[in-house]
Short mmCIF file of C-alpha atoms and ligand atoms in Angstrom, two decimals:
data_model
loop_
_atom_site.label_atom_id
_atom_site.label_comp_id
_atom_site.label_asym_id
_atom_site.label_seq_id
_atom_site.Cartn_x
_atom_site.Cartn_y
_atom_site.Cartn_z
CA UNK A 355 19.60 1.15 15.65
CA UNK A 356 19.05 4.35 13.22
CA UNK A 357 20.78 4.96 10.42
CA UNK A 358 19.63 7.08 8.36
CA UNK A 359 20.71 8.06 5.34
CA UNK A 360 21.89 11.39 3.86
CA UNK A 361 20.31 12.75 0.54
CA UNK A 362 22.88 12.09 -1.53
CA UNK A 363 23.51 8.53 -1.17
CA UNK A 364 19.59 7.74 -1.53
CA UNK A 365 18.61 7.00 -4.94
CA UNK A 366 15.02 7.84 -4.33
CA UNK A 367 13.86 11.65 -4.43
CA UNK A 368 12.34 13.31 -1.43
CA UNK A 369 9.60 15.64 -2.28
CA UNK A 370 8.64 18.00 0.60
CA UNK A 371 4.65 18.29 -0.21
CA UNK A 372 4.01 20.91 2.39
CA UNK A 373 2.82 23.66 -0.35
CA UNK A 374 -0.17 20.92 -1.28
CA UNK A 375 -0.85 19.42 2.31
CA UNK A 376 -1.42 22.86 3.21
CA UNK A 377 -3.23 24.29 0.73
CA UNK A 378 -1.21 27.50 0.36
CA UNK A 379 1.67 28.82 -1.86
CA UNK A 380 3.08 27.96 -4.96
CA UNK A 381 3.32 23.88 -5.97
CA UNK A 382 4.56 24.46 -9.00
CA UNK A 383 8.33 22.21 -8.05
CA UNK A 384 5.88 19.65 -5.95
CA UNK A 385 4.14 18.85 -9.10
CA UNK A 386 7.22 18.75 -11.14
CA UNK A 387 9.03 16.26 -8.77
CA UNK A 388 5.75 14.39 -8.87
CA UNK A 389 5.97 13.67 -12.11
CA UNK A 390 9.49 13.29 -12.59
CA UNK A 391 9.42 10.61 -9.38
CA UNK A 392 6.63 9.30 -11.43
CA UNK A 393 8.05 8.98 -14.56
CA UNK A 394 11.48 7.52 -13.75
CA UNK A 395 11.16 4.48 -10.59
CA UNK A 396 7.29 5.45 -9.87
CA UNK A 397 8.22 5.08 -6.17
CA UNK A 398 9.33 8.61 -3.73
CA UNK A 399 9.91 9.70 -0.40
CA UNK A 400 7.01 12.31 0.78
CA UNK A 401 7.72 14.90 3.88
CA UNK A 402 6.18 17.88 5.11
CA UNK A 403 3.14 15.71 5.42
CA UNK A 404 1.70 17.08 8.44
CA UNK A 405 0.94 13.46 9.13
CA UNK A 406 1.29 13.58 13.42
CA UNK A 407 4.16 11.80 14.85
CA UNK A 408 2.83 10.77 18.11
CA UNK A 409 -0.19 9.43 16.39
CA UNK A 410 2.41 6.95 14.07
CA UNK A 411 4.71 6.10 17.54
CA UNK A 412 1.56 5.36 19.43
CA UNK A 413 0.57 3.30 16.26
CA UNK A 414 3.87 1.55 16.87
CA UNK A 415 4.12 1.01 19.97
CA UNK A 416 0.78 -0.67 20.20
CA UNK A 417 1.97 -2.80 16.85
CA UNK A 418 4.63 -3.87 18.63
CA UNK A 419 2.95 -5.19 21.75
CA UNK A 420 0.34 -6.98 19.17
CA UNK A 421 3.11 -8.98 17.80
CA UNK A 422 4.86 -9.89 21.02
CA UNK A 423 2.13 -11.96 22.02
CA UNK A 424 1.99 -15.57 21.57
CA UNK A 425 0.59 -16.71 18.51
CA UNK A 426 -2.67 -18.15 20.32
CA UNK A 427 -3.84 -14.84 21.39
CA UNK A 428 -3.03 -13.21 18.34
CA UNK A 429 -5.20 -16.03 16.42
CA UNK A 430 -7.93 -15.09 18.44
CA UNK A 431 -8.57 -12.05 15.90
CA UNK A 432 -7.56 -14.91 12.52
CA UNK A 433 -8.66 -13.29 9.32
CA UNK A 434 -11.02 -16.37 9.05
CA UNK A 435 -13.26 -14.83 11.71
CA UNK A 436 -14.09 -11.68 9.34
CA UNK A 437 -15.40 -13.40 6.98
CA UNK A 438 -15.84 -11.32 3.75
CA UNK A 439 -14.48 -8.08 5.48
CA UNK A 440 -11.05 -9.89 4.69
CA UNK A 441 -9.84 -8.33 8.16
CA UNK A 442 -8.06 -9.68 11.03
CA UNK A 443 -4.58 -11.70 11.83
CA UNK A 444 -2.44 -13.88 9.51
CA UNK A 445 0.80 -15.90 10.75
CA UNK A 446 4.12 -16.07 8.86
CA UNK A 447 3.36 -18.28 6.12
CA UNK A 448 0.03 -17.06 5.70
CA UNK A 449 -0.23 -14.97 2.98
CA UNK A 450 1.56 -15.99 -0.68
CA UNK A 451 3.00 -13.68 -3.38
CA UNK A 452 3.28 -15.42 -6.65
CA UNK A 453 2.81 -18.93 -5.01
CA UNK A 454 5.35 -18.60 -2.61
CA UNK A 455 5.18 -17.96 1.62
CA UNK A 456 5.69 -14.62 2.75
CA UNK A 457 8.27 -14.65 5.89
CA UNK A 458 5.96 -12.05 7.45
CA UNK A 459 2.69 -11.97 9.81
CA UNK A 460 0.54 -9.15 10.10
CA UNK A 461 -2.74 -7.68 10.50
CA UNK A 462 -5.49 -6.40 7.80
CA UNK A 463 -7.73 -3.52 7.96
CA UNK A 464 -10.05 -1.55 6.60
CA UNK A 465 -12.65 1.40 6.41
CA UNK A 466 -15.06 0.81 9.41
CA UNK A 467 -18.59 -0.01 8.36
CA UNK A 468 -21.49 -1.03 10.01
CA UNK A 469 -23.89 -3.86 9.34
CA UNK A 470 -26.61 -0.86 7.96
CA UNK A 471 -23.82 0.53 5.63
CA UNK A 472 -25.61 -0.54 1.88
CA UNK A 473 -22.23 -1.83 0.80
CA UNK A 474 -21.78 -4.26 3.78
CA UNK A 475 -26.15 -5.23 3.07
CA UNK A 476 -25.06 -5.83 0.02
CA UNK A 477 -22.76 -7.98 0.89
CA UNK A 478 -19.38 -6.83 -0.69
CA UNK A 479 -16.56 -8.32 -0.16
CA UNK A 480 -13.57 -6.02 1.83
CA UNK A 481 -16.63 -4.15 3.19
CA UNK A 482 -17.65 -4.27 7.16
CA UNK A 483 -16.33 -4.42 10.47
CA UNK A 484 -12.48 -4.59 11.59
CA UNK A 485 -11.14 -6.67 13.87
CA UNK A 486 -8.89 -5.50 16.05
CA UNK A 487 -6.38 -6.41 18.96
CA UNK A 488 -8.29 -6.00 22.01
CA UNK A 489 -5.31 -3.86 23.38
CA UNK A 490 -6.31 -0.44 25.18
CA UNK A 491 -6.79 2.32 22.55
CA UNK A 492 -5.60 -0.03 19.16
CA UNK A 493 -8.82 0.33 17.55
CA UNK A 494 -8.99 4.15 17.98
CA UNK A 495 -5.13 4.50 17.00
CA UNK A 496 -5.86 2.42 13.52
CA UNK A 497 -9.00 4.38 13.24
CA UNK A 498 -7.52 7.77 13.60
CA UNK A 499 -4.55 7.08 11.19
CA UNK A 500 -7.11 5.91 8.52
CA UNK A 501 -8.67 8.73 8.70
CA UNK A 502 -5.38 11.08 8.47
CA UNK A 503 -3.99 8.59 5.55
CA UNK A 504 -7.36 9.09 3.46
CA UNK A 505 -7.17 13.05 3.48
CA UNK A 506 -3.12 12.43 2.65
CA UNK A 507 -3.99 10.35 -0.36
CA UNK A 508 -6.55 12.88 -1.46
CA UNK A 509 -4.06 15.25 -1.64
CA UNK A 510 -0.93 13.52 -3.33
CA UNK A 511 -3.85 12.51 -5.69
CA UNK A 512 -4.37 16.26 -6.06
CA UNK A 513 -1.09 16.65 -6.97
CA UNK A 514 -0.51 13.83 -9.24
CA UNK A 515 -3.68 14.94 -11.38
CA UNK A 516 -2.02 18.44 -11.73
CA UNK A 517 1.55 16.33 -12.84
CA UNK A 518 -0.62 14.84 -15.55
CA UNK A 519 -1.90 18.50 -16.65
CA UNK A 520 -5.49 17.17 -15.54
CA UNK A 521 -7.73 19.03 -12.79
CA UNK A 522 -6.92 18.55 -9.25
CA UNK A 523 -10.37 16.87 -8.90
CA UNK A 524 -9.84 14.68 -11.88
CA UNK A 525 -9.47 11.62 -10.08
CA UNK A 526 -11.27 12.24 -7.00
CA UNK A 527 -14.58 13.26 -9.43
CA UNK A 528 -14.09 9.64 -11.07
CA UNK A 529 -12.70 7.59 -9.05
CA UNK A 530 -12.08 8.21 -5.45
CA UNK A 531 -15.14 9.91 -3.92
CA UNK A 532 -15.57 6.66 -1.77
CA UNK A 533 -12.06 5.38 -2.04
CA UNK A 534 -11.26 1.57 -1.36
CA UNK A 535 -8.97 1.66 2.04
CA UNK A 536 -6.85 -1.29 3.02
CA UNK A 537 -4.27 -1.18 5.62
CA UNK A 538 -1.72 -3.50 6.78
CA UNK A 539 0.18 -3.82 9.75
CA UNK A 540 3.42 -6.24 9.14
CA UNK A 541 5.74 -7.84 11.00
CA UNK A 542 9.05 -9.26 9.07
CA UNK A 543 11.13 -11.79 11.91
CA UNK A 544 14.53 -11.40 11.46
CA UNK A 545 15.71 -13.96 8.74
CA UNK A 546 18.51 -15.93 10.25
CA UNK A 547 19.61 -17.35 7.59
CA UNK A 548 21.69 -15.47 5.14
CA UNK A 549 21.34 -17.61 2.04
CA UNK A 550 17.37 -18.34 2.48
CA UNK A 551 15.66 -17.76 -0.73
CA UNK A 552 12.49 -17.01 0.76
CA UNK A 553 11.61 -13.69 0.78
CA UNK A 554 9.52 -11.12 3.58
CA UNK A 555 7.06 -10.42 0.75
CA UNK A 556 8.34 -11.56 -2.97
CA UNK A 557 8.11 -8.95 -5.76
CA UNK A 558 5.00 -8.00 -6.48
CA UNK A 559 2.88 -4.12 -7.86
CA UNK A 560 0.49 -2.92 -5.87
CA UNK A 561 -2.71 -2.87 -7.43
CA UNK A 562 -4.87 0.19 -6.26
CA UNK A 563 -3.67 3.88 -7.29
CA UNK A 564 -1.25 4.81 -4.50
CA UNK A 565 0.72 2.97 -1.34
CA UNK A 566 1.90 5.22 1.43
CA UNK A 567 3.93 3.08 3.29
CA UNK A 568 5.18 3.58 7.46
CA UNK A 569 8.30 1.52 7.90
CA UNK A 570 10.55 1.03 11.22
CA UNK A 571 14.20 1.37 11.23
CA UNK A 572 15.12 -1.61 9.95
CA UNK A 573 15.53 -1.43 5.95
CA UNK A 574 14.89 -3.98 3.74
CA UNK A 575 12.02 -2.88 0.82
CA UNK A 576 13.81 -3.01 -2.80
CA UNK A 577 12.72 -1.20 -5.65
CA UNK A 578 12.80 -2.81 -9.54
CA UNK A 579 14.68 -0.15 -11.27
CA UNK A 580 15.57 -0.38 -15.09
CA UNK A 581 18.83 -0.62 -13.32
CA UNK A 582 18.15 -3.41 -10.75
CA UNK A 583 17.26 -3.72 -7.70
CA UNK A 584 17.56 -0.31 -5.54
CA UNK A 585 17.05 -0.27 -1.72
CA UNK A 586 14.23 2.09 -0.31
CA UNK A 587 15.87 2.43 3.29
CA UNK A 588 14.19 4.19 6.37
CA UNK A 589 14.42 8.28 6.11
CA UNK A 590 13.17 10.31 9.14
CA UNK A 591 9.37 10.98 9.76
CA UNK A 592 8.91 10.15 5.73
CA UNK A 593 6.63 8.21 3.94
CA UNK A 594 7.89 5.94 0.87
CA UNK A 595 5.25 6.48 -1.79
CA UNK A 596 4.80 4.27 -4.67
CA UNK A 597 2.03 3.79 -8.14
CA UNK A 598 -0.33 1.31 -8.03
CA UNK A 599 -1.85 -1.00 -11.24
CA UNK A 600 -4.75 1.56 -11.43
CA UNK A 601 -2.49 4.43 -11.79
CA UNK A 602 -0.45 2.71 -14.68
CA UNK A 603 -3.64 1.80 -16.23
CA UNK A 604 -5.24 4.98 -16.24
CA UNK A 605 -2.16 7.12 -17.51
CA UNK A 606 -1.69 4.02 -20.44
CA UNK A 607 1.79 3.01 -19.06
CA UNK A 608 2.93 6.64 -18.85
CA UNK A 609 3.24 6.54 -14.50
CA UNK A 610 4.28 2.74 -14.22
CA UNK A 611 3.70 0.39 -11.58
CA UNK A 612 6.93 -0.04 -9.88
CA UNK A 613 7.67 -3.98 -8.53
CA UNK A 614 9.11 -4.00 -5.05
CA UNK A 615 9.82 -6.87 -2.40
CA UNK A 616 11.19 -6.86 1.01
CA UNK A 617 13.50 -9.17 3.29
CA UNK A 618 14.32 -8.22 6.86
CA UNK A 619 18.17 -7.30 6.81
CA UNK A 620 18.29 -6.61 10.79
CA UNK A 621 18.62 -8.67 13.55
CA UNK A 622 15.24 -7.78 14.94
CA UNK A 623 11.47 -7.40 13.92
CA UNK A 624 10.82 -5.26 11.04
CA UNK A 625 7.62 -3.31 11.35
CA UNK A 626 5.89 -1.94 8.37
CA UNK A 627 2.65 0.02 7.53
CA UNK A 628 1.62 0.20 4.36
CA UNK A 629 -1.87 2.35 3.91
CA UNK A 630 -3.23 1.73 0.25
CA UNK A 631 -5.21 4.27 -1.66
CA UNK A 632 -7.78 2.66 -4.28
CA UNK A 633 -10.42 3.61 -5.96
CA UNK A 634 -14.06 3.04 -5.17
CA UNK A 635 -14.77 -0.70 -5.43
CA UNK A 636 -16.96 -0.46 -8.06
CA UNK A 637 -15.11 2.10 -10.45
CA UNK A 638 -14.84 1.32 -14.19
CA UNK A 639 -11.24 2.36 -14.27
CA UNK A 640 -11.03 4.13 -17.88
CA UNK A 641 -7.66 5.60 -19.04
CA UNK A 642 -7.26 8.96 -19.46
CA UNK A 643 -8.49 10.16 -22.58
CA UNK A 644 -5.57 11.95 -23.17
CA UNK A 645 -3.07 9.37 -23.10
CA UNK A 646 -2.07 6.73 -25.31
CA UNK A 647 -0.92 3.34 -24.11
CA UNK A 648 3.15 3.60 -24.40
CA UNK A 649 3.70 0.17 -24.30
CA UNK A 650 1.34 -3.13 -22.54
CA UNK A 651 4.19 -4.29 -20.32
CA UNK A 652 2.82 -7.53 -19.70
CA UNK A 653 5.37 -10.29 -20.43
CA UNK A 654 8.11 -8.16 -18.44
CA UNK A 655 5.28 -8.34 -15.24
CA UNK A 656 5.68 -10.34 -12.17
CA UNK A 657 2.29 -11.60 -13.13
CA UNK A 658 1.77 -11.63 -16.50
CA UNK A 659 -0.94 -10.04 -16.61
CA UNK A 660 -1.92 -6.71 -18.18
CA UNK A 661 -3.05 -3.62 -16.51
CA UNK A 662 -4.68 -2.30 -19.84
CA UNK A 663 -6.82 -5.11 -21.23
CA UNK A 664 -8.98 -4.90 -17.58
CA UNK A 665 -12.59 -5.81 -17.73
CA UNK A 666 -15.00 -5.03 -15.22
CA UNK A 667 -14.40 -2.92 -11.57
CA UNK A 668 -11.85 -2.42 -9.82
CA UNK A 669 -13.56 -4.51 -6.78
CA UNK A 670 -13.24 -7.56 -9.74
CA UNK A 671 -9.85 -6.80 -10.05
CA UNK A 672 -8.73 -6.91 -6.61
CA UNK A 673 -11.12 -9.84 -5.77
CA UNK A 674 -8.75 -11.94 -8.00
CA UNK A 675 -5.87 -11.03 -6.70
CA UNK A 676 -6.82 -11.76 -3.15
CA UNK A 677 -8.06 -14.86 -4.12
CA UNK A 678 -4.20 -15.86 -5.07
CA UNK A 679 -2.54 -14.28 -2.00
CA UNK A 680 -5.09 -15.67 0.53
CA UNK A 681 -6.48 -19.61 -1.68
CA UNK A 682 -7.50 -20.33 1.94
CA UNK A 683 -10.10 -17.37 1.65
CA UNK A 684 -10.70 -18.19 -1.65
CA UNK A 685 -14.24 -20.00 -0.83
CA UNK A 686 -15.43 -17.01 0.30
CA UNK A 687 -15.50 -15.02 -2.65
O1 LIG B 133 6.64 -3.91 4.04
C1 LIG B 133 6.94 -3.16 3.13
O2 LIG B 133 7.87 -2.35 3.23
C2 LIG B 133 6.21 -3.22 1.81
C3 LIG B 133 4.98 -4.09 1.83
C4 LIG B 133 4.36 -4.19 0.47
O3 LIG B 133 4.99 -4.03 -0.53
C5 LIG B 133 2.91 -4.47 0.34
O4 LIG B 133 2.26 -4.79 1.35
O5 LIG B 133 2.38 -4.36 -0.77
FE1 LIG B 134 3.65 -3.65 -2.16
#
């Protein structure tokens, strides 16, 4: 089942990056779309990428077969085995958003690091080894898509520093020179009943800089517009971009975090990917000089909480949020 949408009945903009991924010709209209994508929902389509398509169906296909297996065998790589690497295998019901179960199971990871790396000595948490499915060539596949996804977000970075009339290096000087990867690998069962109220993932921002997010065929992720609710359906060999709390905090409100939630509207598994983009864990996250804080948005959050009034790093930040999504990992922290 494809179905993918024409341009004109998508309510998202697509913005072809190819002039930045490639490091040649004018990206004057990139940057403009940027920030006009920024500006109005905070969440776009990218393409022209150059992010390799076999690479993301292998990545599939492997995801795929993970998930197929019975849930004792996929246990055998449970997130409670990691530790404080906060890697490895939840079920469906596993992970909460805003108190609630998440109809969704799925599989966390991260930059590799070994047990010399100072951060994982050190003992941070997020930081060390992943665990992954011991399928033929899964490890490798994740691996090798990190390390595609990282030189992407550098660039839309780029770009997005150049939309805020900053250097291209502005954020990557400050802030992302060791940048905090997560990645998840989801799997939404099909939701059999029509009237449930529970959701695949409830809404929620994202709290690094930037999600680029892989998603199957099967639709489902809505987008908080000033309008409502907008759907962010499956366009070919695209990525769905979207601001994280870091971004909105740096630019003072001006790029907002957008709040988004999903619930599988097909009769099968949904697969999604979403690759996050933070800064280094232990970045004081300062706003832009140049920019003013519009508005603290706040009491209108999903959380209540305020992006602006932040103490401390952005590893404190996302510490207690994980805390609230995972309380059973909660006495590791
Ligand atoms: O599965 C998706 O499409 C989005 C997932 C998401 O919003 C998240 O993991 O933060
Ligand atoms: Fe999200």
């Amino acid at each position: 089942m494809t179905c993918w949408l024409d341009a004109q009945s998508l309510q998202l903009p697509i913005i072809d990056i190819s002039p930045l991924a490639g490091r040649q010709g004018d990206c004057t209209t990139v940057v403009k779309q940027l920030e006009q994508a920024c500006r109005e929902t905070g969440f776009f389509y990218i393409v022209g990428h150059g992010i390799d398509e076999k690479l993301q169906q292998r990545l599939e296909d492997l995801s795929r077969q993970f998930f197929a297996q019975d849930l004792a065998t996929k246990m055998q790589i449970r997130m409670a085995l990691a530790g404080r690497a906060w890697r490895g295998y939840f079920p469906v019901g596993g992970e909460l958003t805003s108190g609630k179960p998440d109809r969704k199971e799925g599989v966390y990871f991260g930059s590799e690091l070994d047990a010399d790396d100072p951060r994982v000595k050190a003992n941070l948490l997020l930081h060390g080894k992943n665990l992954f499915p011991p399928l033929p060539d899964f490890g490798e596949t994740v691996l090798e898509y990190l390390s595609v996804m990282t030189g992407l977000g550098h660039t839309i970075m780029e770009g997005i520093a150049l939309s805020l009339e900053l250097e291209s290096s502005y954020f990557y000087d400050r802030y992302t020179a060791n940048p905090l990867i997560l990645f998840r690998i989801f799997n939404y069962p099909p939701d059999e009943d029509p009237h449930s109220e529970s959701w695949g993932v409830g809404e929620h921002t994202d709290y690094g800089l930037l999600t680029i997010l892989k998603q199957d065929d099967s639709g489902g992720l809505q987008v908080k517009t000033g309008g409502g609710w907008i759907s962010a359906p499956p366009v070919a060999n695209s990525f769905v971009c979207n601001i994280g709390d870091m971004l909105d905090r740096l630019t003072g409100g001006f790029y907002r975090s957008t709040p988004h939630r999903v619930r599988n509207p097909s009769p099968s598994d949904r697969l999604s990917f979403p690759f996050f983009f933070d800064p280094n864990f232990d970045a004081q996250i300062q706003p832009i000089p140049t920019r003013q804080i519009i508005q603290d948005d706040l009491y209108e959050r999903w959380d209540k909480a305020s992006v602006h009034q932040l103490q401390g790093t952005y590893g404190d930040y996302i510490l207690s949020k994980v805390a609230k999504v995972f309380p059973d990992l909660r006495q590791t922290i």
